[in-house]
């Protein structure tokens, strides 16, 4: 997984829970906390850090993933030049993530492995799609969609329904309110 994902996570943890908690989380995982934006790292390290942070803070790993996803949306959005004006709503942006953005990510970084979205149905007010990823970060996905809706100034109700026990496939139903 790209270093930008880790660096952003560590910054959020430090800003939200303080340097001491951030350091404790790293120490418990014998992790030196050095991540360069273009480097590639094992995504399991991120899962481990989130699990430790959950123990240290008493906040569930799912909630931590969600808050993190929401906060990283802007960073990801700004990391790819030319996105401004490409989409005019949350639904059209999510379509472009699957059809363009994550494809570009894979071209840019040979070993990147973003999730896939399988679109089930779409109307003006409702989008149903399946999130597919062996990384099982559906709550990061939830947060990213929330960050995206905020970016487009839309209020969207998000419903998640696991399609596999390990959360590798989750159905998202998005409804505009
Ligand atoms: C609504 C918007 C978006 C959603 C829902 C979304 C979803 C996700 C999720 C859930 C992951 C975590 C990995 C996984 O679950 O398998 C991920 C990874 C990633 N996404 Fe997106 N994403 C969005 C927008 C973007 C944008 C705008 C960029 C801009 C470059 C981007 C670039 C990346 C990158 C670099 C990774 C890490 C891939 C890797 O290192 O293997 N995403 N995305």
PDB file of C-alpha atoms and ligand atoms in Angstrom:
ATOM      1  CA  UNK A   1       0.000   0.000   0.000  1.00  0.00           C
ATOM      2  CA  UNK A   2       1.271   3.464  -0.869  1.00  0.00           C
ATOM      3  CA  UNK A   3       3.194   5.444   1.740  1.00  0.00           C
ATOM      4  CA  UNK A   4       0.858   8.441   1.352  1.00  0.00           C
ATOM      5  CA  UNK A   5      -1.868   6.322   2.973  1.00  0.00           C
ATOM      6  CA  UNK A   6       0.369   5.605   5.996  1.00  0.00           C
ATOM      7  CA  UNK A   7       1.798   9.112   6.331  1.00  0.00           C
ATOM      8  CA  UNK A   8      -1.705  10.580   6.377  1.00  0.00           C
ATOM      9  CA  UNK A   9      -2.828   8.043   8.958  1.00  0.00           C
ATOM     10  CA  UNK A  10       0.067   8.860  11.319  1.00  0.00           C
ATOM     11  CA  UNK A  11      -0.620  12.580  10.986  1.00  0.00           C
ATOM     12  CA  UNK A  12      -4.285  12.088  11.807  1.00  0.00           C
ATOM     13  CA  UNK A  13      -3.441   9.938  14.845  1.00  0.00           C
ATOM     14  CA  UNK A  14      -0.938  12.491  16.119  1.00  0.00           C
ATOM     15  CA  UNK A  15      -3.353  15.403  15.599  1.00  0.00           C
ATOM     16  CA  UNK A  16      -6.329  13.602  17.132  1.00  0.00           C
ATOM     17  CA  UNK A  17      -4.833  11.545  19.965  1.00  0.00           C
ATOM     18  CA  UNK A  18      -1.483  13.264  20.544  1.00  0.00           C
ATOM     19  CA  UNK A  19       2.134  12.374  19.977  1.00  0.00           C
ATOM     20  CA  UNK A  20       2.328  10.048  22.977  1.00  0.00           C
ATOM     21  CA  UNK A  21      -0.501   7.765  21.821  1.00  0.00           C
ATOM     22  CA  UNK A  22       0.870   7.817  18.284  1.00  0.00           C
ATOM     23  CA  UNK A  23       4.316   6.780  19.549  1.00  0.00           C
ATOM     24  CA  UNK A  24       2.847   4.061  21.808  1.00  0.00           C
ATOM     25  CA  UNK A  25       0.922   2.650  18.844  1.00  0.00           C
ATOM     26  CA  UNK A  26       4.120   2.530  16.761  1.00  0.00           C
ATOM     27  CA  UNK A  27       6.239   1.105  19.599  1.00  0.00           C
ATOM     28  CA  UNK A  28       3.789  -1.718  20.280  1.00  0.00           C
ATOM     29  CA  UNK A  29       4.204  -2.765  16.650  1.00  0.00           C
ATOM     30  CA  UNK A  30       7.979  -2.215  16.558  1.00  0.00           C
ATOM     31  CA  UNK A  31       7.257   0.196  13.731  1.00  0.00           C
ATOM     32  CA  UNK A  32       9.650   3.121  13.159  1.00  0.00           C
ATOM     33  CA  UNK A  33       6.893   5.232  11.572  1.00  0.00           C
ATOM     34  CA  UNK A  34       8.995   6.132   8.524  1.00  0.00           C
ATOM     35  CA  UNK A  35       6.868   6.127   5.368  1.00  0.00           C
ATOM     36  CA  UNK A  36       7.762   7.992   2.179  1.00  0.00           C
ATOM     37  CA  UNK A  37       4.896   9.122  -0.055  1.00  0.00           C
ATOM     38  CA  UNK A  38       6.016   7.061  -3.066  1.00  0.00           C
ATOM     39  CA  UNK A  39       7.177   3.951  -1.184  1.00  0.00           C
ATOM     40  CA  UNK A  40       5.087   0.777  -0.992  1.00  0.00           C
ATOM     41  CA  UNK A  41       4.363  -0.992   2.293  1.00  0.00           C
ATOM     42  CA  UNK A  42       2.449  -4.009   3.511  1.00  0.00           C
ATOM     43  CA  UNK A  43      -1.195  -3.035   4.080  1.00  0.00           C
ATOM     44  CA  UNK A  44      -1.275  -5.453   7.041  1.00  0.00           C
ATOM     45  CA  UNK A  45       0.915  -2.955   8.928  1.00  0.00           C
ATOM     46  CA  UNK A  46      -1.901  -0.420   8.678  1.00  0.00           C
ATOM     47  CA  UNK A  47      -4.412  -2.952   9.942  1.00  0.00           C
ATOM     48  CA  UNK A  48      -2.091  -3.733  12.896  1.00  0.00           C
ATOM     49  CA  UNK A  49      -1.692  -0.039  13.756  1.00  0.00           C
ATOM     50  CA  UNK A  50      -5.475   0.446  13.672  1.00  0.00           C
ATOM     51  CA  UNK A  51      -6.031  -2.581  15.926  1.00  0.00           C
ATOM     52  CA  UNK A  52      -3.474  -1.248  18.447  1.00  0.00           C
ATOM     53  CA  UNK A  53      -4.944   2.260  18.309  1.00  0.00           C
ATOM     54  CA  UNK A  54      -8.355   0.769  18.963  1.00  0.00           C
ATOM     55  CA  UNK A  55      -7.000  -0.886  22.150  1.00  0.00           C
ATOM     56  CA  UNK A  56      -5.262   2.319  23.265  1.00  0.00           C
ATOM     57  CA  UNK A  57      -8.284   4.571  22.701  1.00  0.00           C
ATOM     58  CA  UNK A  58     -11.253   2.255  23.280  1.00  0.00           C
ATOM     59  CA  UNK A  59     -12.670   3.313  19.885  1.00  0.00           C
ATOM     60  CA  UNK A  60     -13.678   0.443  17.582  1.00  0.00           C
ATOM     61  CA  UNK A  61     -11.414  -0.362  14.629  1.00  0.00           C
ATOM     62  CA  UNK A  62     -14.378   0.226  12.290  1.00  0.00           C
ATOM     63  CA  UNK A  63     -14.935   3.748  13.632  1.00  0.00           C
ATOM     64  CA  UNK A  64     -11.228   4.515  13.364  1.00  0.00           C
ATOM     65  CA  UNK A  65     -11.187   3.298   9.732  1.00  0.00           C
ATOM     66  CA  UNK A  66     -14.193   5.466   8.953  1.00  0.00           C
ATOM     67  CA  UNK A  67     -12.800   8.678  10.472  1.00  0.00           C
ATOM     68  CA  UNK A  68      -9.527   8.020   8.691  1.00  0.00           C
ATOM     69  CA  UNK A  69     -11.249   7.443   5.325  1.00  0.00           C
ATOM     70  CA  UNK A  70     -13.187  10.664   5.694  1.00  0.00           C
ATOM     71  CA  UNK A  71     -10.105  12.682   6.513  1.00  0.00           C
ATOM     72  CA  UNK A  72      -7.930  11.206   3.736  1.00  0.00           C
ATOM     73  CA  UNK A  73     -10.384  12.001   0.927  1.00  0.00           C
ATOM     74  CA  UNK A  74      -9.080  15.557   0.452  1.00  0.00           C
ATOM     75  CA  UNK A  75      -5.455  14.423   0.409  1.00  0.00           C
ATOM     76  CA  UNK A  76      -6.161  11.783  -2.242  1.00  0.00           C
ATOM     77  CA  UNK A  77      -8.276  14.206  -4.254  1.00  0.00           C
ATOM     78  CA  UNK A  78      -5.497  16.800  -4.240  1.00  0.00           C
ATOM     79  CA  UNK A  79      -2.828  14.207  -5.023  1.00  0.00           C
ATOM     80  CA  UNK A  80      -4.095  13.681  -8.560  1.00  0.00           C
ATOM     81  CA  UNK A  81      -3.868  16.741 -10.822  1.00  0.00           C
ATOM     82  CA  UNK A  82      -6.796  17.547 -13.114  1.00  0.00           C
ATOM     83  CA  UNK A  83      -9.672  16.167 -11.016  1.00  0.00           C
ATOM     84  CA  UNK A  84     -11.250  19.585 -10.504  1.00  0.00           C
ATOM     85  CA  UNK A  85     -14.360  19.859 -12.696  1.00  0.00           C
ATOM     86  CA  UNK A  86     -14.234  16.242 -13.898  1.00  0.00           C
ATOM     87  CA  UNK A  87     -17.246  15.204 -11.827  1.00  0.00           C
ATOM     88  CA  UNK A  88     -20.133  17.277 -10.495  1.00  0.00           C
ATOM     89  CA  UNK A  89     -21.629  14.951  -7.885  1.00  0.00           C
ATOM     90  CA  UNK A  90     -20.758  12.153  -5.469  1.00  0.00           C
ATOM     91  CA  UNK A  91     -22.272   9.499  -7.748  1.00  0.00           C
ATOM     92  CA  UNK A  92     -20.409  10.641 -10.845  1.00  0.00           C
ATOM     93  CA  UNK A  93     -17.192  10.978  -8.838  1.00  0.00           C
ATOM     94  CA  UNK A  94     -17.474   7.407  -7.531  1.00  0.00           C
ATOM     95  CA  UNK A  95     -17.997   6.210 -11.094  1.00  0.00           C
ATOM     96  CA  UNK A  96     -14.815   8.015 -12.099  1.00  0.00           C
ATOM     97  CA  UNK A  97     -12.905   6.429  -9.204  1.00  0.00           C
ATOM     98  CA  UNK A  98     -13.587   2.974 -10.670  1.00  0.00           C
ATOM     99  CA  UNK A  99     -13.318   3.930 -14.330  1.00  0.00           C
ATOM    100  CA  UNK A 100     -10.401   6.339 -14.214  1.00  0.00           C
ATOM    101  CA  UNK A 101      -8.780   7.231 -10.886  1.00  0.00           C
ATOM    102  CA  UNK A 102      -7.934   3.792  -9.504  1.00  0.00           C
ATOM    103  CA  UNK A 103      -6.831   2.717 -13.008  1.00  0.00           C
ATOM    104  CA  UNK A 104      -4.407   5.654 -13.117  1.00  0.00           C
ATOM    105  CA  UNK A 105      -3.213   4.720  -9.626  1.00  0.00           C
ATOM    106  CA  UNK A 106      -2.369   1.213 -10.896  1.00  0.00           C
ATOM    107  CA  UNK A 107      -0.518   2.665 -13.906  1.00  0.00           C
ATOM    108  CA  UNK A 108       1.438   5.056 -11.708  1.00  0.00           C
ATOM    109  CA  UNK A 109       2.415   2.463  -9.118  1.00  0.00           C
ATOM    110  CA  UNK A 110       2.872  -1.062 -10.473  1.00  0.00           C
ATOM    111  CA  UNK A 111       2.286  -2.625  -7.055  1.00  0.00           C
ATOM    112  CA  UNK A 112      -0.709  -0.562  -5.951  1.00  0.00           C
ATOM    113  CA  UNK A 113      -3.870  -2.522  -5.413  1.00  0.00           C
ATOM    114  CA  UNK A 114      -6.917  -0.320  -4.923  1.00  0.00           C
ATOM    115  CA  UNK A 115     -10.355  -1.916  -4.472  1.00  0.00           C
ATOM    116  CA  UNK A 116     -12.840  -2.617  -7.280  1.00  0.00           C
ATOM    117  CA  UNK A 117     -16.427  -1.341  -7.391  1.00  0.00           C
ATOM    118  CA  UNK A 118     -19.093  -3.358  -9.161  1.00  0.00           C
ATOM    119  CA  UNK A 119     -22.042  -1.132  -9.992  1.00  0.00           C
ATOM    120  CA  UNK A 120     -25.370  -2.830  -9.418  1.00  0.00           C
ATOM    121  CA  UNK A 121     -27.824  -0.041 -10.246  1.00  0.00           C
ATOM    122  CA  UNK A 122     -28.028   3.719 -10.456  1.00  0.00           C
ATOM    123  CA  UNK A 123     -30.871   6.221 -10.545  1.00  0.00           C
ATOM    124  CA  UNK A 124     -30.745   9.956  -9.963  1.00  0.00           C
ATOM    125  CA  UNK A 125     -31.210   9.478  -6.211  1.00  0.00           C
ATOM    126  CA  UNK A 126     -29.772   6.039  -5.503  1.00  0.00           C
ATOM    127  CA  UNK A 127     -26.516   4.245  -6.304  1.00  0.00           C
ATOM    128  CA  UNK A 128     -25.968   0.613  -5.389  1.00  0.00           C
ATOM    129  CA  UNK A 129     -22.463  -0.810  -5.703  1.00  0.00           C
ATOM    130  CA  UNK A 130     -20.374  -3.639  -4.351  1.00  0.00           C
ATOM    131  CA  UNK A 131     -16.979  -2.936  -2.822  1.00  0.00           C
ATOM    132  CA  UNK A 132     -14.534  -5.749  -3.560  1.00  0.00           C
ATOM    133  CA  UNK A 133     -11.137  -5.967  -1.904  1.00  0.00           C
ATOM    134  CA  UNK A 134      -9.019  -8.651  -0.303  1.00  0.00           C
ATOM    135  CA  UNK A 135      -7.894  -5.869   2.050  1.00  0.00           C
ATOM    136  CA  UNK A 136     -11.285  -5.717   3.714  1.00  0.00           C
ATOM    137  CA  UNK A 137     -11.244  -1.989   4.406  1.00  0.00           C
ATOM    138  CA  UNK A 138     -14.911  -1.336   3.781  1.00  0.00           C
ATOM    139  CA  UNK A 139     -15.075   1.141   6.657  1.00  0.00           C
ATOM    140  CA  UNK A 140     -12.276   3.180   5.076  1.00  0.00           C
ATOM    141  CA  UNK A 141     -14.449   3.103   1.955  1.00  0.00           C
ATOM    142  CA  UNK A 142     -17.420   4.355   3.981  1.00  0.00           C
ATOM    143  CA  UNK A 143     -15.350   7.271   5.282  1.00  0.00           C
ATOM    144  CA  UNK A 144     -14.054   8.104   1.796  1.00  0.00           C
ATOM    145  CA  UNK A 145     -17.606   8.212   0.437  1.00  0.00           C
ATOM    146  CA  UNK A 146     -18.587  10.523   3.320  1.00  0.00           C
ATOM    147  CA  UNK A 147     -15.597  12.745   2.558  1.00  0.00           C
ATOM    148  CA  UNK A 148     -16.621  12.747  -1.102  1.00  0.00           C
ATOM    149  CA  UNK A 149     -20.234  13.721  -0.309  1.00  0.00           C
ATOM    150  CA  UNK A 150     -18.937  16.531   1.886  1.00  0.00           C
ATOM    151  CA  UNK A 151     -16.712  17.725  -0.966  1.00  0.00           C
ATOM    152  CA  UNK A 152     -19.750  17.988  -3.277  1.00  0.00           C
ATOM    153  CA  UNK A 153     -21.906  19.502  -0.523  1.00  0.00           C
ATOM    154  CA  UNK A 154     -24.402  16.657  -0.681  1.00  0.00           C
ATOM    155  CA  UNK A 155     -26.213  14.802   2.084  1.00  0.00           C
ATOM    156  CA  UNK A 156     -26.117  11.100   1.368  1.00  0.00           C
ATOM    157  CA  UNK A 157     -27.424   8.241   3.443  1.00  0.00           C
ATOM    158  CA  UNK A 158     -25.090   5.270   3.291  1.00  0.00           C
ATOM    159  CA  UNK A 159     -26.152   1.730   4.021  1.00  0.00           C
ATOM    160  CA  UNK A 160     -23.651  -1.152   4.182  1.00  0.00           C
ATOM    161  CA  UNK A 161     -24.506  -4.798   3.809  1.00  0.00           C
ATOM    162  CA  UNK A 162     -21.748  -7.437   4.065  1.00  0.00           C
ATOM    163  CA  UNK A 163     -21.851  -9.920   1.187  1.00  0.00           C
ATOM    164  CA  UNK A 164     -18.976 -12.054   2.547  1.00  0.00           C
ATOM    165  CA  UNK A 165     -18.088 -12.998   6.134  1.00  0.00           C
ATOM    166  CA  UNK A 166     -14.619 -11.452   5.953  1.00  0.00           C
ATOM    167  CA  UNK A 167     -15.927  -8.095   4.644  1.00  0.00           C
ATOM    168  CA  UNK A 168     -14.033  -8.603   1.351  1.00  0.00           C
ATOM    169  CA  UNK A 169     -17.310  -7.866  -0.433  1.00  0.00           C
ATOM    170  CA  UNK A 170     -19.729  -5.267   0.907  1.00  0.00           C
ATOM    171  CA  UNK A 171     -22.791  -3.796  -0.776  1.00  0.00           C
ATOM    172  CA  UNK A 172     -23.133  -0.014  -0.463  1.00  0.00           C
ATOM    173  CA  UNK A 173     -26.503   1.627  -1.031  1.00  0.00           C
ATOM    174  CA  UNK A 174     -26.200   5.395  -1.333  1.00  0.00           C
ATOM    175  CA  UNK A 175     -29.338   7.513  -1.254  1.00  0.00           C
ATOM    176  CA  UNK A 176     -29.424  11.278  -1.672  1.00  0.00           C
ATOM    177  CA  UNK A 177     -31.510  13.087   0.930  1.00  0.00           C
TER     178      UNK A 177
HETATM  179  C1  LIG B   1     -15.082   8.300  -3.197  1.00  0.00           C
HETATM  180  C2  LIG B   1     -13.803   8.201  -3.493  1.00  0.00           C
HETATM  181  C3  LIG B   1     -12.919   7.017  -3.229  1.00  0.00           C
HETATM  182  C4  LIG B   1     -13.205   5.803  -2.680  1.00  0.00           C
HETATM  183  C5  LIG B   1     -14.554   5.309  -2.162  1.00  0.00           C
HETATM  184  C6  LIG B   1     -11.948   5.044  -2.641  1.00  0.00           C
HETATM  185  C7  LIG B   1     -11.784   3.787  -2.059  1.00  0.00           C
HETATM  186  C8  LIG B   1     -10.557   3.277  -1.674  1.00  0.00           C
HETATM  187  C9  LIG B   1     -10.343   2.293  -0.622  1.00  0.00           C
HETATM  188  C10 LIG B   1     -11.439   1.694   0.248  1.00  0.00           C
HETATM  189  C11 LIG B   1      -8.994   2.054  -0.545  1.00  0.00           C
HETATM  190  C12 LIG B   1      -8.265   1.130   0.472  1.00  0.00           C
HETATM  191  C13 LIG B   1      -7.776  -0.145  -0.113  1.00  0.00           C
HETATM  192  C14 LIG B   1      -8.839  -1.227  -0.214  1.00  0.00           C
HETATM  193  O1  LIG B   1      -9.915  -1.152   0.423  1.00  0.00           O
HETATM  194  O2  LIG B   1      -8.590  -2.214  -0.967  1.00  0.00           O
HETATM  195  C15 LIG B   1      -8.362   2.884  -1.561  1.00  0.00           C
HETATM  196  C16 LIG B   1      -7.009   2.892  -1.839  1.00  0.00           C
HETATM  197  C17 LIG B   1      -6.401   3.837  -2.644  1.00  0.00           C
HETATM  198  N1  LIG B   1      -7.008   4.837  -3.373  1.00  0.00           N
HETATM  199 FE1  LIG B   1      -9.005   5.209  -3.474  1.00  0.00          FE
HETATM  200  N2  LIG B   1     -10.938   5.789  -3.201  1.00  0.00           N
HETATM  201  C18 LIG B   1     -11.485   7.010  -3.557  1.00  0.00           C
HETATM  202  C19 LIG B   1     -10.813   8.071  -4.138  1.00  0.00           C
HETATM  203  C20 LIG B   1      -9.495   8.069  -4.495  1.00  0.00           C
HETATM  204  C21 LIG B   1      -8.824   9.196  -5.125  1.00  0.00           C
HETATM  205  C22 LIG B   1      -9.433  10.551  -5.491  1.00  0.00           C
HETATM  206  C23 LIG B   1      -7.545   8.824  -5.326  1.00  0.00           C
HETATM  207  C24 LIG B   1      -6.524   9.708  -5.974  1.00  0.00           C
HETATM  208  C25 LIG B   1      -5.356   9.386  -6.367  1.00  0.00           C
HETATM  209  C26 LIG B   1      -7.403   7.453  -4.798  1.00  0.00           C
HETATM  210  C27 LIG B   1      -6.224   6.718  -4.755  1.00  0.00           C
HETATM  211  C28 LIG B   1      -6.018   5.591  -3.971  1.00  0.00           C
HETATM  212  C29 LIG B   1      -4.703   5.028  -3.646  1.00  0.00           C
HETATM  213  C30 LIG B   1      -3.331   5.563  -4.087  1.00  0.00           C
HETATM  214  C31 LIG B   1      -4.943   3.916  -2.831  1.00  0.00           C
HETATM  215  C32 LIG B   1      -3.913   2.947  -2.239  1.00  0.00           C
HETATM  216  C33 LIG B   1      -3.739   1.789  -3.168  1.00  0.00           C
HETATM  217  C34 LIG B   1      -2.519   0.964  -2.795  1.00  0.00           C
HETATM  218  O3  LIG B   1      -1.560   1.530  -2.278  1.00  0.00           O
HETATM  219  O4  LIG B   1      -2.518  -0.262  -3.024  1.00  0.00           O
HETATM  220  N3  LIG B   1      -8.609   7.030  -4.306  1.00  0.00           N
HETATM  221  N4  LIG B   1      -9.327   3.617  -2.216  1.00  0.00           N
END
